[in-house]
PDB file of C-alpha atoms in Angstrom:
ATOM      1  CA  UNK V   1       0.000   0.000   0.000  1.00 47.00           C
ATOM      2  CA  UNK V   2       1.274   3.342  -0.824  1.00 53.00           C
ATOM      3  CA  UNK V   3       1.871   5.887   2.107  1.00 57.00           C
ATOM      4  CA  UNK V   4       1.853   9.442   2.280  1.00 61.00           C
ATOM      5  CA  UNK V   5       4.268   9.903   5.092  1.00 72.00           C
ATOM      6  CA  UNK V   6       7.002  12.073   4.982  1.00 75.00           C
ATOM      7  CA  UNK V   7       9.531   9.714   6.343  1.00 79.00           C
ATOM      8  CA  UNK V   8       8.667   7.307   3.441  1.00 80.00           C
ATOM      9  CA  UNK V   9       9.209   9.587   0.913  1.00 83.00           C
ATOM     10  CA  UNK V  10      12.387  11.009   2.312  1.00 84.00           C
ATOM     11  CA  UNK V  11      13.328   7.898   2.454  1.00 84.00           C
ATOM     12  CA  UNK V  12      13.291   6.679  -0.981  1.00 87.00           C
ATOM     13  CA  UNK V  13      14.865  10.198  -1.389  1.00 88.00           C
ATOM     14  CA  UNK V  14      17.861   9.281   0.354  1.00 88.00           C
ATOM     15  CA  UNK V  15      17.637   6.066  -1.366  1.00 89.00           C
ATOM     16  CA  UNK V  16      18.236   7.935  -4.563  1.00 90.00           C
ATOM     17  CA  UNK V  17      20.576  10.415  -3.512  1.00 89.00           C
ATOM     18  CA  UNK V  18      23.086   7.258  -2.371  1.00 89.00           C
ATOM     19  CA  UNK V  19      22.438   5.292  -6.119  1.00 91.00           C
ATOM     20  CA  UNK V  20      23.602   8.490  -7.452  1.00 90.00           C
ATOM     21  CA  UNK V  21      26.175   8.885  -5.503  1.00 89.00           C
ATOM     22  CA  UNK V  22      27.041   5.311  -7.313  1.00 88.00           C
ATOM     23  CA  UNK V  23      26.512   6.071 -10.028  1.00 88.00           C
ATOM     24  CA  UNK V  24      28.805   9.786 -10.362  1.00 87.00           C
ATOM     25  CA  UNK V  25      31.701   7.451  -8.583  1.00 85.00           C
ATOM     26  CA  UNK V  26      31.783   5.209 -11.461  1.00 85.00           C
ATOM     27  CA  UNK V  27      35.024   5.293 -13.040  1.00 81.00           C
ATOM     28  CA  UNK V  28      34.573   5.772 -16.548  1.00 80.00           C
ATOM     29  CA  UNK V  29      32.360   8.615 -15.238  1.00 80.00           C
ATOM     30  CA  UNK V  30      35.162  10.324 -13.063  1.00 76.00           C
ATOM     31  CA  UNK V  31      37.400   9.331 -16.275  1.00 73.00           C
ATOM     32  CA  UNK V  32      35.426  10.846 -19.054  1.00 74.00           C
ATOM     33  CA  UNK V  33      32.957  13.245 -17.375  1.00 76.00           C
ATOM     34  CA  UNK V  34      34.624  14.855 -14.280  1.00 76.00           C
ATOM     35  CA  UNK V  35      31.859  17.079 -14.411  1.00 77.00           C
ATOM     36  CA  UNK V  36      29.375  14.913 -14.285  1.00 84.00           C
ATOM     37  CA  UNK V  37      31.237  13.142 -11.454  1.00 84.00           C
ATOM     38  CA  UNK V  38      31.556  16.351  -9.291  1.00 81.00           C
ATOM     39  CA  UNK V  39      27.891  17.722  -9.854  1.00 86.00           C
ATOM     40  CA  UNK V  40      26.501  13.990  -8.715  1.00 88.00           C
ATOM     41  CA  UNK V  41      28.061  14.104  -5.989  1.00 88.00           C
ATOM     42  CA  UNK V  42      27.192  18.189  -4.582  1.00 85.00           C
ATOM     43  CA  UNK V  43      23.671  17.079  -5.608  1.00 89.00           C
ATOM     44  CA  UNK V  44      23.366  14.175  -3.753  1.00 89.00           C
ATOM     45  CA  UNK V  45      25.601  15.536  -0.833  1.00 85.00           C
ATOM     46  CA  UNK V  46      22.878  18.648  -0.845  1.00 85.00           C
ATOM     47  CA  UNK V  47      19.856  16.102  -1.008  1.00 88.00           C
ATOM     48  CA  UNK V  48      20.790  13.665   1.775  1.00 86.00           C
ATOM     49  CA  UNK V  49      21.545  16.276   3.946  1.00 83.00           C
ATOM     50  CA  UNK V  50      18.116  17.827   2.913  1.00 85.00           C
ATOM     51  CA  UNK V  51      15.857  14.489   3.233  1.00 86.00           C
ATOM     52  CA  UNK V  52      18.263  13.605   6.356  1.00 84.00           C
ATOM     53  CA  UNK V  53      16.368  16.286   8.298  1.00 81.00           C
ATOM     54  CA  UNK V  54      12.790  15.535   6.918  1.00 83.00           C
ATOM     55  CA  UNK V  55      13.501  11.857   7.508  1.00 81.00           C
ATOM     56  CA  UNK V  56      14.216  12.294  11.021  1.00 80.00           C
ATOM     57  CA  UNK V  57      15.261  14.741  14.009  1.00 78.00           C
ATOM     58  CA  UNK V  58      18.702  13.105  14.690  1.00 79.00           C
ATOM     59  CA  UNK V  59      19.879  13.882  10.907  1.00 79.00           C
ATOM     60  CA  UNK V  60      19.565  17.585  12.017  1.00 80.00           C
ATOM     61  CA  UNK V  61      22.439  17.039  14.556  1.00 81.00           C
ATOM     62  CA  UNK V  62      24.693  14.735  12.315  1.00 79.00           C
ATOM     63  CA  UNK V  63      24.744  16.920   9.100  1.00 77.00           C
ATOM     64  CA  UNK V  64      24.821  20.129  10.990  1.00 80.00           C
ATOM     65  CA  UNK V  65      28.700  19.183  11.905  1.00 82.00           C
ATOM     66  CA  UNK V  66      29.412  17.972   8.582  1.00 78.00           C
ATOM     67  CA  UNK V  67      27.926  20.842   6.889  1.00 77.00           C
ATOM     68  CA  UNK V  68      29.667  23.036   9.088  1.00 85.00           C
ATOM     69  CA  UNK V  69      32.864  21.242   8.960  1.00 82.00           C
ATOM     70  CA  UNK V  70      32.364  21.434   4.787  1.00 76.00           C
ATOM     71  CA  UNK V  71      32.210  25.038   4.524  1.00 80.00           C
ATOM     72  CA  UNK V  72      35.208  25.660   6.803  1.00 82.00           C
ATOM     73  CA  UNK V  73      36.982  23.503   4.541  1.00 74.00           C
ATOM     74  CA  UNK V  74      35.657  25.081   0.981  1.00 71.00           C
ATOM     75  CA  UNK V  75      35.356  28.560   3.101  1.00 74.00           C
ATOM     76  CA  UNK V  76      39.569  27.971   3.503  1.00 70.00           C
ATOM     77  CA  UNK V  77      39.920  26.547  -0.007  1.00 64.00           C
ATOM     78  CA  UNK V  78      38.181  29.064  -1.967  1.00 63.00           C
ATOM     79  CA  UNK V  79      40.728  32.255  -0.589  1.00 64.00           C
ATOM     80  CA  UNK V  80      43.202  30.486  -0.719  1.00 59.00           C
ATOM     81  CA  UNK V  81      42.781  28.916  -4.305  1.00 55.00           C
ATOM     82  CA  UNK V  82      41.249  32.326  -5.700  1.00 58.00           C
ATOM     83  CA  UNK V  83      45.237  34.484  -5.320  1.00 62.00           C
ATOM     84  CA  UNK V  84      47.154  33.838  -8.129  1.00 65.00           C
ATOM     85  CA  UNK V  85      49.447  31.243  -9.546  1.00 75.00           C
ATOM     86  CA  UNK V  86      52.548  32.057 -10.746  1.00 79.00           C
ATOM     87  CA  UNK V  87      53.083  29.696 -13.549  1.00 82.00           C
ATOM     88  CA  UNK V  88      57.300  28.578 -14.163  1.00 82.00           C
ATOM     89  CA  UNK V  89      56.864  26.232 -16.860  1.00 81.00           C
ATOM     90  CA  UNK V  90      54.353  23.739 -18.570  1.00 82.00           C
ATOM     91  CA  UNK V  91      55.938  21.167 -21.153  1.00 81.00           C
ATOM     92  CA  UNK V  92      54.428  18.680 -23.615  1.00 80.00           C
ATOM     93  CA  UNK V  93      55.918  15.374 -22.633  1.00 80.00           C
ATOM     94  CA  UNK V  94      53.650  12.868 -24.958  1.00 78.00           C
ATOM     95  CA  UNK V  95      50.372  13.223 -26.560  1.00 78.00           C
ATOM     96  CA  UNK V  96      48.341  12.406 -23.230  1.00 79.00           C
ATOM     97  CA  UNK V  97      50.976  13.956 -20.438  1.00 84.00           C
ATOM     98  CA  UNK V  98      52.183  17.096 -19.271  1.00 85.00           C
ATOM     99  CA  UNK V  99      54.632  18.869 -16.960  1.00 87.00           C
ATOM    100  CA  UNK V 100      53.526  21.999 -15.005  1.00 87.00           C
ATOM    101  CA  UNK V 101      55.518  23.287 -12.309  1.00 87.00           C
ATOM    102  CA  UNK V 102      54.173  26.591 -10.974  1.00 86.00           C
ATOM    103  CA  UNK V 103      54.574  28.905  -7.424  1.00 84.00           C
ATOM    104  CA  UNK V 104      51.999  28.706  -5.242  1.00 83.00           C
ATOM    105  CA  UNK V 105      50.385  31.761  -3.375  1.00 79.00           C
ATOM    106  CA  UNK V 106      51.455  30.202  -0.132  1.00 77.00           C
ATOM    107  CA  UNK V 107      54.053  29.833   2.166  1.00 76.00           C
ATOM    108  CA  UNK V 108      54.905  26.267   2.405  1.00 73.00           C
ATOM    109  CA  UNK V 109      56.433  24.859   5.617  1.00 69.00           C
ATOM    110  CA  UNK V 110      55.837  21.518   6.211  1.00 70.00           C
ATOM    111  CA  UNK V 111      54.516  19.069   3.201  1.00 74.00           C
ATOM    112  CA  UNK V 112      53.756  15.611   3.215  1.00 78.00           C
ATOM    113  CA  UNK V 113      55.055  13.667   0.690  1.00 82.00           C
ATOM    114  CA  UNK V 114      52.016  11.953  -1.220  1.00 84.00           C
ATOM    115  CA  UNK V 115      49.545  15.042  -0.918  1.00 87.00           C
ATOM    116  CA  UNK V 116      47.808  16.928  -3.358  1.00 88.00           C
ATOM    117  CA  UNK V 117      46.200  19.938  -4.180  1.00 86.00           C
ATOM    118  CA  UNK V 118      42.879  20.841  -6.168  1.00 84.00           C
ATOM    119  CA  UNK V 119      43.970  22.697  -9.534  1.00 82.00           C
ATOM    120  CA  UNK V 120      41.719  24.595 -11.773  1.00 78.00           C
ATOM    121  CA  UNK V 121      42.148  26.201 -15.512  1.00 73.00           C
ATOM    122  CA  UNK V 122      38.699  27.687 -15.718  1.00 68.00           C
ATOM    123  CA  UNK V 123      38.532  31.656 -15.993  1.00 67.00           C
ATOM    124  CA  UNK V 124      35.267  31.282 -14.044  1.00 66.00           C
ATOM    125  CA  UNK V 125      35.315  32.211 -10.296  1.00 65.00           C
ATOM    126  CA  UNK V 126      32.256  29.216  -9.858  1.00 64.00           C
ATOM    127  CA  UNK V 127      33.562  27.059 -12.007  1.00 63.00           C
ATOM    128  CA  UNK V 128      37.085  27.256 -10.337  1.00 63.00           C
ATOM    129  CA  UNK V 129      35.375  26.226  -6.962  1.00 64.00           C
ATOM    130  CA  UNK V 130      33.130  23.220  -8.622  1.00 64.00           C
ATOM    131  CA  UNK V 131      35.062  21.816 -11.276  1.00 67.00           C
ATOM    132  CA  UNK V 132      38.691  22.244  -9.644  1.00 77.00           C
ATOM    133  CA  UNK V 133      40.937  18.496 -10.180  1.00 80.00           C
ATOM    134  CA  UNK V 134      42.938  16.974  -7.416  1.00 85.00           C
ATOM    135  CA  UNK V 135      46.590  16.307  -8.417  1.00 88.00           C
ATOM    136  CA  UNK V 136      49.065  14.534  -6.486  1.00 89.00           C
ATOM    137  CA  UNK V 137      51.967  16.777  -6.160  1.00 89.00           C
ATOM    138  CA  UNK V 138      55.147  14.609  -7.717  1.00 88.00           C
ATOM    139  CA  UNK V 139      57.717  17.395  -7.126  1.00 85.00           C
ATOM    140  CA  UNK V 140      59.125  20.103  -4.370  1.00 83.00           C
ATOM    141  CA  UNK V 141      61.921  22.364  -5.352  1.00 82.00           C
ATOM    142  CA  UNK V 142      63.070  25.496  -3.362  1.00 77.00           C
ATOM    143  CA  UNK V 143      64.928  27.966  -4.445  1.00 73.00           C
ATOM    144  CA  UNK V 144      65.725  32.062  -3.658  1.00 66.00           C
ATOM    145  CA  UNK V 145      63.708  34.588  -5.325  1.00 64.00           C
ATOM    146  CA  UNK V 146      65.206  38.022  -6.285  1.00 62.00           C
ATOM    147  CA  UNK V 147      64.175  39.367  -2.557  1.00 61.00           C
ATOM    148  CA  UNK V 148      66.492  35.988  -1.000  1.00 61.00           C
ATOM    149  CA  UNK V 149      63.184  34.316   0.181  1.00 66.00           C
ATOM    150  CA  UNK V 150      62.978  30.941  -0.328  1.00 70.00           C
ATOM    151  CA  UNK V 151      59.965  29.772  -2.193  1.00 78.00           C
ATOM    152  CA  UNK V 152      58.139  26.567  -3.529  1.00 83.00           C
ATOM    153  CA  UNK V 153      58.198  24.902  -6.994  1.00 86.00           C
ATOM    154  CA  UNK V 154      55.697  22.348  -7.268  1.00 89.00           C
ATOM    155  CA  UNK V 155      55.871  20.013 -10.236  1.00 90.00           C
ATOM    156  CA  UNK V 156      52.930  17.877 -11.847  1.00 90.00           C
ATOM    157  CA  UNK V 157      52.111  15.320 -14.076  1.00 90.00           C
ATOM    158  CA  UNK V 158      49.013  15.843 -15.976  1.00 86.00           C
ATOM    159  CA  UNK V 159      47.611  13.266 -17.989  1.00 84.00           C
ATOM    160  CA  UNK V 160      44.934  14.479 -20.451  1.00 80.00           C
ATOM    161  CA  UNK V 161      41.898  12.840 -20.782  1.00 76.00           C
ATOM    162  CA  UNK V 162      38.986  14.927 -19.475  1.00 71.00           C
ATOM    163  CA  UNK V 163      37.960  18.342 -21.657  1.00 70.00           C
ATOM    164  CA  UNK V 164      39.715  21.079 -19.208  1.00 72.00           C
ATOM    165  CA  UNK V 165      42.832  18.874 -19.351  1.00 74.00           C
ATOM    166  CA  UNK V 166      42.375  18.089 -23.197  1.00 75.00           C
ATOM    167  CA  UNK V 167      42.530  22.000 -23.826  1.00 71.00           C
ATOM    168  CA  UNK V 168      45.384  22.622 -21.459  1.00 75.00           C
ATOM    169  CA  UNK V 169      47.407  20.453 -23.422  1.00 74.00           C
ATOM    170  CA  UNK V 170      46.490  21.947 -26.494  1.00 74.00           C
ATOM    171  CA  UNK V 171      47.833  24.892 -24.955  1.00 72.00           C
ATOM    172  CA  UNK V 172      51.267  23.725 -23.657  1.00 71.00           C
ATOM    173  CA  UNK V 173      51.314  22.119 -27.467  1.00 69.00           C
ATOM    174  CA  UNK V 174      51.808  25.650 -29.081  1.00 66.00           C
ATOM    175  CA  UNK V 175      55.001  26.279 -27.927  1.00 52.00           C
ATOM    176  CA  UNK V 176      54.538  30.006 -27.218  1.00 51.00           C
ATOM    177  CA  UNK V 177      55.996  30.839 -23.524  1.00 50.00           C
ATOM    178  CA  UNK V 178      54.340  33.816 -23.089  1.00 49.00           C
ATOM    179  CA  UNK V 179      50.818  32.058 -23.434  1.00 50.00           C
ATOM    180  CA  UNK V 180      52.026  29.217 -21.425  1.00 49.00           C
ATOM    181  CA  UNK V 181      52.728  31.977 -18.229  1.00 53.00           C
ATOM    182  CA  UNK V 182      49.904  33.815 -18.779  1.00 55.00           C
ATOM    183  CA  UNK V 183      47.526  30.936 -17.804  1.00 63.00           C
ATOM    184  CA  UNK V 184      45.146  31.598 -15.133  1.00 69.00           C
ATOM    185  CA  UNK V 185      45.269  28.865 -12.774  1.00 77.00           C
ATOM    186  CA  UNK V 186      43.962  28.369  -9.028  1.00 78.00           C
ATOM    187  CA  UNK V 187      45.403  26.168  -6.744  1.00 82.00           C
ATOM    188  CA  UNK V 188      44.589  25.249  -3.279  1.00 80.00           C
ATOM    189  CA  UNK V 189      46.458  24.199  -0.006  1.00 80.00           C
ATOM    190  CA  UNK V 190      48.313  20.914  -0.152  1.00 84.00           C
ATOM    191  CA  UNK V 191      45.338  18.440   0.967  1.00 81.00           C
ATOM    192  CA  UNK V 192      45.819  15.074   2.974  1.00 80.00           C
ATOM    193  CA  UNK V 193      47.412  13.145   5.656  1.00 76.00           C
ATOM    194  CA  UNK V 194      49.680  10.616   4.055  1.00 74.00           C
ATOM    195  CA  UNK V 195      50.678   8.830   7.108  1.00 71.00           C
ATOM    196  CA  UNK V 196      50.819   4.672   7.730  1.00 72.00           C
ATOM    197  CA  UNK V 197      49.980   4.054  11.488  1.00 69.00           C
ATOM    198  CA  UNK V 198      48.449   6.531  14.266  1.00 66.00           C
ATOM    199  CA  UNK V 199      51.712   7.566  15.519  1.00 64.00           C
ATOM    200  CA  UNK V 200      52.668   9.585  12.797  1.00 66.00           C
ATOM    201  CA  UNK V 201      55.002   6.880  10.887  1.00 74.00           C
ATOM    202  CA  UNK V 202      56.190   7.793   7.413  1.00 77.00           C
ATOM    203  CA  UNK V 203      57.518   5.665   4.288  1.00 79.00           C
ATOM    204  CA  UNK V 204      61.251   6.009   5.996  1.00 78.00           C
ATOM    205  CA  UNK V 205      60.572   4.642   9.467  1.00 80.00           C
ATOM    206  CA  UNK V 206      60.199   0.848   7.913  1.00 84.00           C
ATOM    207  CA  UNK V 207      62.911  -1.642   6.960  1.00 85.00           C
ATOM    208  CA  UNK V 208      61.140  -2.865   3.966  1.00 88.00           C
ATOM    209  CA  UNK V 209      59.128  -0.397   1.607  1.00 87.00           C
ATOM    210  CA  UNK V 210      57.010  -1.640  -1.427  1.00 89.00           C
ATOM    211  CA  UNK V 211      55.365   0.727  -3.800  1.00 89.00           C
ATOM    212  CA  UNK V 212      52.770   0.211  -6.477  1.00 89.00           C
ATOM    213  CA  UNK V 213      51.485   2.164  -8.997  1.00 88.00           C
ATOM    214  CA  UNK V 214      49.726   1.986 -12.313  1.00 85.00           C
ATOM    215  CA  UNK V 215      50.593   4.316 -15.232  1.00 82.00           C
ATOM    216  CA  UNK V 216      49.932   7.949 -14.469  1.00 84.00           C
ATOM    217  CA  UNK V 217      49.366   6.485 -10.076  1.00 86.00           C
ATOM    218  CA  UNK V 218      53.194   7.116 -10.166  1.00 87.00           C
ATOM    219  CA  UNK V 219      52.853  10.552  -9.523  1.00 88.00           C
ATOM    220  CA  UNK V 220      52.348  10.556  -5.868  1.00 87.00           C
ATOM    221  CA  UNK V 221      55.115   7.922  -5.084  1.00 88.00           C
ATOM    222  CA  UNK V 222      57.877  10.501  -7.124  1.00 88.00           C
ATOM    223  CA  UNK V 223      57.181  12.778  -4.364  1.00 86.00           C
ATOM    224  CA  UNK V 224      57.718   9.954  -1.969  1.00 86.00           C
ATOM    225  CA  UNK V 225      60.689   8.706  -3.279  1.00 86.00           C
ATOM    226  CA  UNK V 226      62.453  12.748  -3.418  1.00 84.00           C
ATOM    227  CA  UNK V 227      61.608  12.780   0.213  1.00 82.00           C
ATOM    228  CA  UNK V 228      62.916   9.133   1.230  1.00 83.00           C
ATOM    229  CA  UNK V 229      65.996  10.297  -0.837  1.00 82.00           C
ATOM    230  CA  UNK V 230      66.522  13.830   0.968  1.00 79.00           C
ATOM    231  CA  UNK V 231      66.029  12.753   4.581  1.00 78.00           C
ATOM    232  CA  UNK V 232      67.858   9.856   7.309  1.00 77.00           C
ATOM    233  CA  UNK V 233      65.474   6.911   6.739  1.00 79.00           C
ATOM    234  CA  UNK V 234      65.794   3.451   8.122  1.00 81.00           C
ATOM    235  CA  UNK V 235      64.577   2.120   4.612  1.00 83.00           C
ATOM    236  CA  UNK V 236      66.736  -1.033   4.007  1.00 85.00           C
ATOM    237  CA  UNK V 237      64.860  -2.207   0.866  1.00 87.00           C
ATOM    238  CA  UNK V 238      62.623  -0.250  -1.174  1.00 86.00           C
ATOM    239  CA  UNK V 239      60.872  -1.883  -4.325  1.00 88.00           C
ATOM    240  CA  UNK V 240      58.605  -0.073  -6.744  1.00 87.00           C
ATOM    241  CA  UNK V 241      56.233  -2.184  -8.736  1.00 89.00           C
ATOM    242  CA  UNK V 242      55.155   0.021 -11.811  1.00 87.00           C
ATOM    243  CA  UNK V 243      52.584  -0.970 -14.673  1.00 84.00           C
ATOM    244  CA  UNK V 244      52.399   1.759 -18.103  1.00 79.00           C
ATOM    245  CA  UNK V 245      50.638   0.825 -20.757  1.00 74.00           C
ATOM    246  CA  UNK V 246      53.357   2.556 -22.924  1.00 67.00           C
ATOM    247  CA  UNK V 247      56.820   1.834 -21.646  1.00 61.00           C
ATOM    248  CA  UNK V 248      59.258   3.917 -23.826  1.00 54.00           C
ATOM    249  CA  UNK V 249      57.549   7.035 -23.625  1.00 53.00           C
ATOM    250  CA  UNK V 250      56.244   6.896 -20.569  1.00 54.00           C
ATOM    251  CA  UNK V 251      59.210   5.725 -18.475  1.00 51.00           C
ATOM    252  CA  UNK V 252      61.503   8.329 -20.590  1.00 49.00           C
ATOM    253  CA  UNK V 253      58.956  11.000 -19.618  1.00 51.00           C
ATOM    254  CA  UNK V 254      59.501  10.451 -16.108  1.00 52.00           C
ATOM    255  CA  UNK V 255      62.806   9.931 -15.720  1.00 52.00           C
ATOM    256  CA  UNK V 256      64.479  12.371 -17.903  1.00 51.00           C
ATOM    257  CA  UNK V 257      62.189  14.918 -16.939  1.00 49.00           C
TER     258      UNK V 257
END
């Protein structure tokens, strides 16, 4: 029999919201339509928390910390990703990957090996804060500016597979530096705890270190390795298991660049 009740149909509302939650986290969706992928989830996110509260008193409670807790976070993101990003160099590596290293707006003090940051190439102020991309930063330099500060140089590997990313590679394709550094980008703090065990244990505290990755996943673990390499670690054995799809190019890409 078919109910009018309000919990009923905020239920099957929630039900809904979660299948397309499933639905917008479907690989070939994140892959293809990373639009698609982020406006799933915001809807859904916005409609459980909506039909939470209809469903049932308690929900008010629950989402009212995570809402709150959201908007610090985005609150935080969006001044820090809207200063701007001083852009040192973007390279065309193969037809599907490139190399941006830029400055960030930011003083950086401590970083975590194997975080990343949410980049965006829209001109758009609200598309810069929907449709920004997480990459895993693969590279920290530092060097002196002409005041003797020492600033950041993060480096990135971009593979291109999703529109924004198609037509920044068309861009880095054309060769011309000065349209290369005039690029508006946004970039936000360096997001993520990459740490192994609750006391704060990193890569280098243990004898034996395996790594995996699969084509473009070997991002992250560059950054790992620089920092392994630059610090006292009690890393005995470290073996990397990598998978590419295109070896030559790839693997040149990489490690000449």
């Amino acid at each position: 029999m078919i109910t009018t009740h309000t919990s009923f149909f905020s239920g099957c509302g929630m039900l809904g919201c979660l299948f397309l939650l499933v639905f917008g986290a479907h690989p070939l969706i994140r892959t293809l339509a990373y639009r698609v992928f982020r406006l799933t989830h915001l809807v859904a996110f916005g409609g459980l928390c909506v039909l939470g509260m209809m469903h049932h008193r308690h929900f008010v409670v629950f989402y009212a910390v995570v809402v709150v807790g959201w908007m610090v976070e985005r609150g935080y993101r969006i001044r820090m990703g809207c200063l701007p990003v001083h852009v040192v160099s973007v390279e065309t590596l193969t037809e599907h990957l490139v190399k941006l290293r830029v400055e960030p707006p930011y003083k950086v003090s401590t970083l975590l090996p194997g975080q990343f940051v949410y980049l965006s190439f829209s001109k758009s102020r609200m598309a810069r804060w929907v449709f920004s991309h997480p990459f895993s930063i693969s590279k920290i330099e530092k060097r002196d500016d002409q005041e003797k500060n020492t600033v950041a140089i993060f480096t990135f590997y971009i593979k291109t597979t999703g529109q924004q990313t198609r037509i920044f590679h068309q861009l880095a394709q054309r060769e011309r530096k000065e349209s290369a550094l005039s690029m508006r980008l946004s970039i936000s703090p360096p997001l993520g705890l990459p740490i192994l065990t609750l006391a704060g244990e990193g890569y280098g505290d243990f004898g034996v270190v395996v790594l995996i990755a699969e084509g473009i996943g070997i991002t992250p673990w560059i950054s790992v390795l620089q920092s392994m390499q630059q610090q006292s670690v009690s890393t005995k054995t470290l073996t990397l298991v990598w998978t590419v799809a295109h070896l030559g190019k790839c693997v040149y890409s990489y490690t000449k660049k």
